[in-house]
Short mmCIF file of C-alpha atoms in Angstrom, two decimals:
data_model
loop_
_atom_site.label_atom_id
_atom_site.label_comp_id
_atom_site.label_asym_id
_atom_site.label_seq_id
_atom_site.Cartn_x
_atom_site.Cartn_y
_atom_site.Cartn_z
CA UNK A 521 39.76 0.26 -10.12
CA UNK A 522 41.76 -2.47 -9.56
CA UNK A 523 42.86 -2.64 -6.30
CA UNK A 524 46.48 -3.80 -5.20
CA UNK A 525 47.97 -5.81 -2.17
CA UNK A 526 49.08 -4.01 0.90
CA UNK A 527 51.89 -5.82 2.48
CA UNK A 528 50.31 -5.08 6.17
CA UNK A 529 52.33 -6.70 8.68
CA UNK A 530 54.98 -9.24 8.72
CA UNK A 531 57.33 -11.09 11.25
CA UNK A 532 59.22 -14.25 12.35
CA UNK A 533 57.42 -16.04 14.51
CA UNK A 534 57.21 -19.35 16.93
CA UNK A 535 54.09 -21.29 18.42
CA UNK A 536 55.25 -22.75 22.07
CA UNK A 537 51.82 -22.26 23.39
CA UNK A 538 48.55 -22.38 22.25
CA UNK A 539 46.98 -19.63 20.50
CA UNK A 540 43.05 -19.80 20.98
CA UNK A 541 40.39 -18.87 18.54
CA UNK A 542 41.24 -15.46 16.63
CA UNK A 543 40.70 -13.82 13.15
CA UNK A 544 42.27 -11.11 11.27
CA UNK A 545 40.86 -8.28 9.33
CA UNK A 546 43.56 -8.93 6.59
CA UNK A 547 44.37 -12.26 5.08
CA UNK A 548 47.47 -13.99 6.76
CA UNK A 549 49.60 -15.76 5.03
CA UNK A 550 52.09 -18.21 7.43
CA UNK A 551 55.24 -20.57 5.86
CA UNK A 552 56.10 -23.44 7.93
CA UNK A 553 59.65 -23.09 8.75
CA UNK A 554 60.15 -25.63 11.08
CA UNK A 555 57.76 -28.08 13.27
CA UNK A 556 53.99 -29.48 12.06
CA UNK A 557 51.78 -26.16 12.62
CA UNK A 558 47.96 -27.50 13.52
CA UNK A 559 45.51 -24.75 12.60
CA UNK A 560 41.75 -25.27 13.31
CA UNK A 561 38.82 -23.31 11.88
CA UNK A 562 35.86 -22.88 12.58
CA UNK A 563 33.13 -24.85 9.38
CA UNK A 564 36.35 -26.24 7.90
CA UNK A 565 38.76 -28.67 8.21
CA UNK A 566 41.93 -28.94 10.52
CA UNK A 567 45.06 -28.26 8.56
CA UNK A 568 48.50 -29.41 9.33
CA UNK A 569 51.48 -28.07 7.71
CA UNK A 570 54.78 -29.44 7.28
CA UNK A 571 58.03 -27.39 6.95
CA UNK A 572 57.72 -25.37 3.44
CA UNK A 573 54.02 -24.83 3.55
CA UNK A 574 52.10 -22.24 3.40
CA UNK A 575 48.85 -21.59 5.38
CA UNK A 576 46.08 -19.08 3.43
CA UNK A 577 43.52 -18.33 6.05
CA UNK A 578 41.45 -15.96 4.69
CA UNK A 579 40.33 -12.30 6.29
CA UNK A 580 38.03 -12.76 9.35
CA UNK A 581 38.66 -16.56 9.69
CA UNK A 582 38.52 -17.65 13.06
CA UNK A 583 40.89 -19.99 13.59
CA UNK A 584 43.51 -21.31 16.35
CA UNK A 585 46.60 -23.02 16.51
CA UNK A 586 48.02 -25.96 19.02
CA UNK A 587 51.30 -25.53 20.32
CA UNK A 588 54.42 -26.65 18.57
CA UNK A 589 57.06 -26.52 20.87
CA UNK A 590 60.06 -26.49 18.31
CA UNK A 591 58.22 -24.98 15.62
CA UNK A 592 58.85 -21.50 13.64
CA UNK A 593 57.27 -19.86 10.97
CA UNK A 594 57.29 -16.64 9.29
CA UNK A 595 53.47 -15.05 8.90
CA UNK A 596 52.43 -11.73 6.51
CA UNK A 597 49.06 -10.20 7.24
CA UNK A 598 47.60 -8.74 3.66
CA UNK A 599 45.28 -6.65 1.90
CA UNK A 600 43.79 -6.59 -1.52
CA UNK A 601 43.53 -10.48 -1.46
CA UNK A 602 41.79 -13.05 -0.37
CA UNK A 603 40.25 -16.66 -0.69
CA UNK A 604 36.69 -18.09 -0.10
CA UNK A 605 38.28 -20.79 2.32
CA UNK A 606 41.25 -21.89 4.24
CA UNK A 607 43.89 -23.40 2.07
CA UNK A 608 47.34 -25.18 2.53
CA UNK A 609 49.82 -24.81 -0.26
CA UNK A 610 52.43 -27.95 -0.30
CA UNK A 611 55.00 -25.95 -2.12
CA UNK A 612 57.83 -28.58 -2.06
CA UNK A 613 60.26 -26.59 -0.05
CA UNK A 614 60.27 -24.38 -3.00
CA UNK A 615 63.37 -22.37 -2.97
CA UNK A 616 62.29 -19.12 -4.26
CA UNK A 617 59.66 -19.06 -1.87
CA UNK A 618 61.35 -19.63 0.88
CA UNK A 619 63.64 -17.19 0.45
CA UNK A 620 61.24 -14.14 -0.33
CA UNK A 621 59.30 -15.41 2.99
CA UNK A 622 62.66 -15.10 4.67
CA UNK A 623 63.40 -11.57 2.91
CA UNK A 624 59.79 -10.32 4.13
CA UNK A 625 60.08 -9.12 7.16
CA UNK A 626 63.75 -7.04 6.60
CA UNK A 627 61.56 -6.27 3.55
CA UNK A 628 58.62 -4.40 5.67
CA UNK A 629 60.84 -2.75 7.86
CA UNK A 630 63.20 -1.13 5.27
CA UNK A 631 62.03 2.28 3.12
CA UNK A 632 61.04 0.57 -0.04
CA UNK A 633 58.02 2.08 -1.57
CA UNK A 634 54.23 0.68 -1.28
CA UNK A 635 54.24 0.34 -4.89
CA UNK A 636 57.76 -1.80 -4.71
CA UNK A 637 56.26 -3.73 -1.49
CA UNK A 638 53.10 -4.36 -3.03
CA UNK A 639 55.04 -5.80 -6.42
CA UNK A 640 57.31 -8.29 -4.22
CA UNK A 641 53.57 -9.34 -2.54
CA UNK A 642 52.22 -10.40 -6.06
CA UNK A 643 55.48 -12.42 -6.99
CA UNK A 644 55.33 -13.86 -4.29
CA UNK A 645 51.20 -14.76 -4.68
CA UNK A 646 51.52 -15.66 -8.52
CA UNK A 647 54.54 -18.30 -7.21
CA UNK A 648 52.00 -19.52 -4.48
CA UNK A 649 49.37 -20.03 -6.74
CA UNK A 650 51.97 -21.94 -9.02
CA UNK A 651 51.47 -24.57 -6.29
CA UNK A 652 48.34 -24.16 -5.22
CA UNK A 653 46.03 -27.08 -5.47
CA UNK A 654 42.24 -26.66 -3.61
CA UNK A 655 41.73 -28.93 -1.00
CA UNK A 656 38.25 -30.35 -0.72
CA UNK A 657 36.52 -32.24 1.95
CA UNK A 658 37.63 -35.17 0.49
CA UNK A 659 40.79 -35.00 0.99
CA UNK A 660 41.05 -33.83 4.93
CA UNK A 661 43.57 -36.05 6.93
CA UNK A 662 41.97 -39.09 8.56
CA UNK A 663 41.29 -38.38 12.23
CA UNK A 664 43.20 -41.44 13.21
CA UNK A 665 46.05 -39.72 12.04
CA UNK A 666 45.45 -36.73 13.61
CA UNK A 667 45.46 -38.05 16.63
CA UNK A 668 48.88 -40.33 16.09
CA UNK A 669 50.27 -36.95 14.75
CA UNK A 670 49.52 -34.98 17.61
CA UNK A 671 50.77 -37.29 20.07
CA UNK A 672 53.65 -37.69 18.04
CA UNK A 673 54.86 -34.10 18.16
CA UNK A 674 53.23 -33.65 21.84
CA UNK A 675 55.67 -36.44 23.13
CA UNK A 676 58.84 -36.61 20.72
CA UNK A 677 61.31 -37.09 23.91
CA UNK A 678 59.05 -40.38 25.53
CA UNK A 679 57.25 -41.83 22.57
CA UNK A 680 55.93 -45.12 23.30
CA UNK A 681 56.68 -47.84 20.63
CA UNK A 682 54.40 -48.02 17.02
CA UNK A 683 52.07 -50.94 18.21
CA UNK A 684 51.19 -48.40 21.44
CA UNK A 685 50.98 -45.23 19.24
CA UNK A 686 48.40 -47.43 16.93
CA UNK A 687 46.51 -48.83 20.10
CA UNK A 688 46.59 -44.90 21.25
CA UNK A 689 45.21 -43.82 18.17
CA UNK A 690 42.35 -46.84 17.17
CA UNK A 691 43.71 -48.48 14.25
CA UNK A 692 45.96 -51.37 13.50
CA UNK A 693 50.09 -50.19 13.46
CA UNK A 694 49.88 -51.63 9.63
CA UNK A 695 47.09 -49.43 8.97
CA UNK A 696 48.65 -46.51 10.46
CA UNK A 697 51.90 -47.21 8.39
CA UNK A 698 49.60 -47.34 5.50
CA UNK A 699 47.94 -44.07 6.67
CA UNK A 700 51.55 -42.20 7.54
CA UNK A 701 53.11 -43.43 3.91
CA UNK A 702 49.89 -41.92 2.05
CA UNK A 703 49.91 -38.87 3.27
CA UNK A 704 53.16 -38.01 4.31
CA UNK A 705 55.56 -40.82 2.03
CA UNK A 706 57.34 -42.60 5.06
CA UNK A 707 56.17 -45.00 7.71
CA UNK A 708 55.50 -43.94 11.45
CA UNK A 709 58.88 -44.89 12.33
CA UNK A 710 61.08 -43.06 10.02
CA UNK A 711 58.30 -40.06 10.45
CA UNK A 712 58.99 -40.13 14.05
CA UNK A 713 63.05 -39.80 13.45
CA UNK A 714 62.41 -37.42 10.74
CA UNK A 715 61.33 -34.86 13.18
CA UNK A 716 63.06 -35.88 15.86
CA UNK A 717 66.24 -34.69 14.02
CA UNK A 718 64.40 -31.85 12.62
CA UNK A 719 63.87 -30.40 16.32
CA UNK A 720 67.63 -31.60 16.84
CA UNK A 721 68.95 -29.17 14.13
CA UNK A 722 67.05 -26.69 16.34
CA UNK A 723 68.72 -27.62 19.86
CA UNK A 724 72.00 -28.03 18.35
CA UNK A 725 71.73 -23.68 17.68
CA UNK A 726 71.89 -23.89 21.52
CA UNK A 727 75.91 -23.47 22.92
CA UNK A 728 74.28 -23.87 26.18
CA UNK A 729 73.17 -27.66 25.22
CA UNK A 730 75.47 -30.33 24.83
CA UNK A 731 75.38 -33.16 22.27
CA UNK A 732 74.21 -35.96 25.12
CA UNK A 733 71.73 -33.52 26.29
CA UNK A 734 70.27 -33.17 23.03
CA UNK A 735 70.27 -36.43 22.23
CA UNK A 736 67.76 -37.18 25.10
CA UNK A 737 65.62 -34.16 24.51
CA UNK A 738 64.54 -35.45 20.97
CA UNK A 739 64.16 -38.58 22.59
CA UNK A 740 67.67 -40.83 21.77
CA UNK A 741 68.78 -42.09 25.01
CA UNK A 742 71.91 -43.22 23.23
CA UNK A 743 74.37 -40.12 22.12
CA UNK A 744 76.53 -42.67 20.03
CA UNK A 745 73.15 -43.47 17.99
CA UNK A 746 71.95 -40.02 17.23
CA UNK A 747 75.71 -39.06 16.47
CA UNK A 748 75.63 -41.84 14.23
CA UNK A 749 72.46 -41.11 12.87
CA UNK A 750 72.61 -37.47 12.38
CA UNK A 751 75.56 -37.79 10.54
CA UNK A 752 73.70 -40.41 8.35
CA UNK A 753 70.89 -38.25 7.00
CA UNK A 754 72.41 -34.75 7.59
CA UNK A 755 76.15 -35.59 6.02
CA UNK A 756 77.54 -34.04 9.22
CA UNK A 757 77.84 -34.71 12.96
CA UNK A 758 76.23 -32.78 15.90
CA UNK A 759 79.27 -30.93 16.19
CA UNK A 760 79.81 -29.66 12.50
CA UNK A 761 76.44 -28.72 12.36
CA UNK A 762 76.19 -27.02 15.67
CA UNK A 763 80.09 -25.05 14.54
CA UNK A 764 77.78 -24.03 11.05
CA UNK A 765 74.79 -22.49 12.22
CA UNK A 766 75.86 -20.78 15.69
CA UNK A 767 76.43 -17.26 14.18
CA UNK A 768 73.16 -17.50 12.45
CA UNK A 769 70.78 -14.74 13.53
CA UNK A 770 67.76 -17.23 14.59
CA UNK A 771 64.36 -17.21 13.76
CA UNK A 772 62.59 -17.08 17.27
CA UNK A 773 62.12 -12.76 17.68
CA UNK A 774 58.47 -12.74 18.05
CA UNK A 775 55.30 -15.12 19.09
CA UNK A 776 52.49 -15.87 16.52
#
């Protein structure tokens, strides 16, 4: 008899504190919306997820999650589907999966039948498998890179120079840049700027912070430079971006 997937629970989540080792009775999906998420597993390598990536965590698999001060996600618990081990699916910010994950919490709360919800979950799962690459141990992120990424995301507003990041990670600056380009497609400095601007996008949605305060909180000591860079990268000034997003409903309704 075929077992159909069941949507057990889903919601928007944030992760501003460490989540200790735990497990669920159901498979868990976590789509990263903002920030870099880190999940460690007993007996398996650490996985790092960027915006658009999806963690697939098998049922009853112990895992924890490092704090992501500006992180946000959509998490989903499903039964009737499983995986032999944790996966990190790189979707390339697929617009279909992004839209479907954003819709899931509302869909879970409405009056759709269990059959309709099951079909939706099956559709999402099929789309996820389209991007799925079974990641083997040889693809594990280099430990030095893990150190550097952790340092960057815990000290984003007062980060030392690239040479110092490399020294603290125990590697030369040139080798560290090579690792970043291999894994993230960009050098260390560009990666830091990208993460700072992602943080700025979130803070700009807070009407109680002015542009200068936002700049400093993201590691930019010169608000004018911040504004120029933000416009260059996004096509909008910080003020224009704020005006566009102030009415957004937000994505910090619960913690995970």
